[in-house]
């Protein structure tokens, strides 16, 4: 080795300070991480209005769907209430016919007993009169029941008012 001005190159190389290029893998990783985090933050900040718009549209759609469902339920409830009122009216009419029938039977029995008590020997004539009266009552009861059922059938036809 050559000695130049009292220095040997080997000794100088051993004591030399390494020259850094400024690049290390740690610095590169930190820089890349900063770039990624910054990019993600920018993407999140820029996408917030679009995400908010999507959320608002979804909420508006849900509100509209619920409003439509509620309106459909209101219509269904009104229809069911009308149907219930109709059935109640039909039931009341049928009960009125039944009460009328019971009153007729009571009248016939009372009339028969009164006729038999008045003239026990004429029970056959009294029975014939009561049978005739009862036949007329049965015919009227059938007409009443027929009118009620005809009204019920007419009300359940497709063209009937709701």
Short mmCIF file of C-alpha atoms in Angstrom, two decimals:
data_model
loop_
_atom_site.label_atom_id
_atom_site.label_comp_id
_atom_site.label_asym_id
_atom_site.label_seq_id
_atom_site.Cartn_x
_atom_site.Cartn_y
_atom_site.Cartn_z
CA UNK A 1 0.00 0.00 0.00
CA UNK A 2 1.08 3.34 -0.72
CA UNK A 3 1.58 5.96 1.81
CA UNK A 4 0.70 9.41 0.70
CA UNK A 5 1.67 12.26 2.90
CA UNK A 6 1.82 10.03 5.89
CA UNK A 7 -1.52 8.37 5.37
CA UNK A 8 -2.08 4.94 4.14
CA UNK A 9 -5.08 4.32 1.98
CA UNK A 10 -6.06 1.30 4.01
CA UNK A 11 -6.07 3.29 7.21
CA UNK A 12 -8.04 6.05 5.55
CA UNK A 13 -10.57 3.58 4.22
CA UNK A 14 -10.99 2.08 7.66
CA UNK A 15 -11.56 5.47 9.24
CA UNK A 16 -13.67 6.87 6.46
CA UNK A 17 -17.22 7.97 7.12
CA UNK A 18 -19.61 6.13 4.85
CA UNK A 19 -21.34 8.37 2.37
CA UNK A 20 -25.14 7.97 2.51
CA UNK A 21 -27.30 8.23 -0.57
CA UNK A 22 -30.36 9.15 1.57
CA UNK A 23 -32.23 5.93 0.71
CA UNK A 24 -33.07 3.32 3.27
CA UNK A 25 -35.83 0.75 3.32
CA UNK A 26 -37.27 2.21 6.51
CA UNK A 27 -37.59 5.62 4.94
CA UNK A 28 -39.18 4.09 1.86
CA UNK A 29 -41.69 2.11 3.97
CA UNK A 30 -42.64 5.17 6.04
CA UNK A 31 -43.04 7.26 2.89
CA UNK A 32 -45.18 4.59 1.24
CA UNK A 33 -47.29 4.25 4.39
CA UNK A 34 -47.79 8.02 4.52
CA UNK A 35 -48.80 8.01 0.87
CA UNK A 36 -51.30 5.18 1.42
CA UNK A 37 -52.83 6.71 4.56
CA UNK A 38 -53.05 10.09 2.89
CA UNK A 39 -54.67 8.56 -0.20
CA UNK A 40 -57.21 6.69 1.91
CA UNK A 41 -58.06 9.83 3.87
CA UNK A 42 -58.50 11.84 0.68
CA UNK A 43 -60.68 9.09 -0.82
CA UNK A 44 -62.85 8.98 2.31
CA UNK A 45 -63.24 12.74 2.43
CA UNK A 46 -64.08 12.96 -1.28
CA UNK A 47 -66.56 10.05 -1.13
CA UNK A 48 -68.54 11.39 1.86
CA UNK A 49 -70.98 13.49 -0.20
CA UNK A 50 -71.68 10.55 -2.53
CA UNK A 51 -72.18 8.18 0.41
CA UNK A 52 -74.43 10.72 2.14
CA UNK A 53 -76.48 11.07 -1.05
CA UNK A 54 -76.85 7.28 -1.30
CA UNK A 55 -77.88 7.06 2.36
CA UNK A 56 -80.43 9.86 1.91
CA UNK A 57 -81.88 8.21 -1.21
CA UNK A 58 -82.12 4.87 0.60
CA UNK A 59 -83.87 6.51 3.53
CA UNK A 60 -86.26 8.37 1.21
CA UNK A 61 -87.04 5.12 -0.61
CA UNK A 62 -87.72 3.37 2.69
CA UNK A 63 -89.99 6.21 3.81
CA UNK A 64 -91.90 6.05 0.52
CA UNK A 65 -92.25 2.28 0.78
CA UNK A 66 -93.52 2.56 4.36
CA UNK A 67 -95.97 5.29 3.32
CA UNK A 68 -97.30 3.08 0.51
CA UNK A 69 -97.57 0.11 2.88
CA UNK A 70 -99.40 2.24 5.44
CA UNK A 71 -101.84 3.49 2.79
CA UNK A 72 -102.46 -0.08 1.64
CA UNK A 73 -103.05 -1.11 5.26
CA UNK A 74 -105.46 1.79 5.80
CA UNK A 75 -107.43 0.74 2.72
CA UNK A 76 -107.43 -2.87 3.88
CA UNK A 77 -108.59 -1.86 7.36
CA UNK A 78 -111.38 0.28 5.90
CA UNK A 79 -112.45 -2.63 3.70
CA UNK A 80 -112.42 -5.03 6.64
CA UNK A 81 -114.38 -2.58 8.79
CA UNK A 82 -117.00 -2.27 6.05
CA UNK A 83 -117.13 -6.04 5.74
CA UNK A 84 -117.52 -6.34 9.51
CA UNK A 85 -120.32 -3.76 9.50
CA UNK A 86 -122.06 -5.66 6.70
CA UNK A 87 -121.75 -8.95 8.57
CA UNK A 88 -123.05 -7.31 11.74
CA UNK A 89 -126.06 -5.90 9.86
CA UNK A 90 -126.70 -9.31 8.26
CA UNK A 91 -126.46 -10.99 11.65
CA UNK A 92 -128.88 -8.47 13.17
CA UNK A 93 -131.34 -9.06 10.32
CA UNK A 94 -131.12 -12.83 10.79
CA UNK A 95 -131.66 -12.42 14.53
CA UNK A 96 -134.72 -10.26 13.81
CA UNK A 97 -136.15 -13.03 11.61
CA UNK A 98 -135.47 -15.56 14.38
CA UNK A 99 -137.18 -13.32 16.96
CA UNK A 100 -140.13 -12.92 14.59
CA UNK A 101 -140.34 -16.71 14.18
CA UNK A 102 -140.25 -17.24 17.96
CA UNK A 103 -142.96 -14.61 18.45
CA UNK A 104 -145.11 -16.31 15.81
CA UNK A 105 -144.68 -19.69 17.49
CA UNK A 106 -145.53 -18.17 20.86
CA UNK A 107 -148.66 -16.54 19.42
CA UNK A 108 -149.76 -19.80 17.81
CA UNK A 109 -149.23 -21.78 20.99
CA UNK A 110 -151.04 -19.16 23.08
CA UNK A 111 -153.94 -19.03 20.60
CA UNK A 112 -154.19 -22.83 20.50
CA UNK A 113 -154.19 -23.13 24.29
CA UNK A 114 -156.78 -20.36 24.58
CA UNK A 115 -159.04 -22.04 21.97
CA UNK A 116 -158.73 -25.43 23.63
CA UNK A 117 -159.46 -23.99 27.07
CA UNK A 118 -162.50 -22.13 25.73
CA UNK A 119 -163.94 -25.13 23.90
CA UNK A 120 -162.14 -28.43 24.70
CA UNK A 121 -164.45 -30.43 22.42
CA UNK A 122 -163.41 -28.35 19.39
CA UNK A 123 -159.63 -29.02 19.69
CA UNK A 124 -159.44 -30.45 16.14
CA UNK A 125 -160.93 -27.27 14.65
CA UNK A 126 -158.56 -25.15 16.76
CA UNK A 127 -155.60 -27.23 15.58
CA UNK A 128 -156.66 -26.83 11.93
CA UNK A 129 -156.95 -23.04 12.36
CA UNK A 130 -153.54 -22.86 14.03
CA UNK A 131 -151.99 -25.02 11.28
CA UNK A 132 -153.38 -22.67 8.62
CA UNK A 133 -152.13 -19.63 10.55
CA UNK A 134 -148.72 -21.28 10.99
CA UNK A 135 -148.48 -22.10 7.24
CA UNK A 136 -149.05 -18.43 6.40
CA UNK A 137 -146.42 -17.40 8.95
CA UNK A 138 -143.90 -19.88 7.56
CA UNK A 139 -144.44 -18.50 4.04
CA UNK A 140 -143.80 -14.94 5.29
CA UNK A 141 -140.73 -16.06 7.27
CA UNK A 142 -139.30 -17.70 4.15
CA UNK A 143 -139.86 -14.49 2.18
CA UNK A 144 -138.05 -12.46 4.86
CA UNK A 145 -135.14 -14.91 5.01
CA UNK A 146 -134.96 -15.00 1.20
CA UNK A 147 -134.84 -11.20 1.03
CA UNK A 148 -132.03 -11.12 3.59
CA UNK A 149 -129.98 -13.75 1.76
CA UNK A 150 -130.62 -12.11 -1.62
CA UNK A 151 -129.31 -8.83 -0.22
CA UNK A 152 -126.25 -10.63 1.15
CA UNK A 153 -125.57 -12.30 -2.20
CA UNK A 154 -126.03 -9.01 -4.06
CA UNK A 155 -123.63 -7.28 -1.68
CA UNK A 156 -120.90 -9.89 -2.24
CA UNK A 157 -121.01 -9.79 -6.04
CA UNK A 158 -117.95 -8.24 -7.76
CA UNK A 159 -119.90 -5.23 -9.06
CA UNK A 160 -121.37 -4.41 -5.64
CA UNK A 161 -120.28 -1.20 -3.97
CA UNK A 162 -117.40 -1.73 -1.55
#
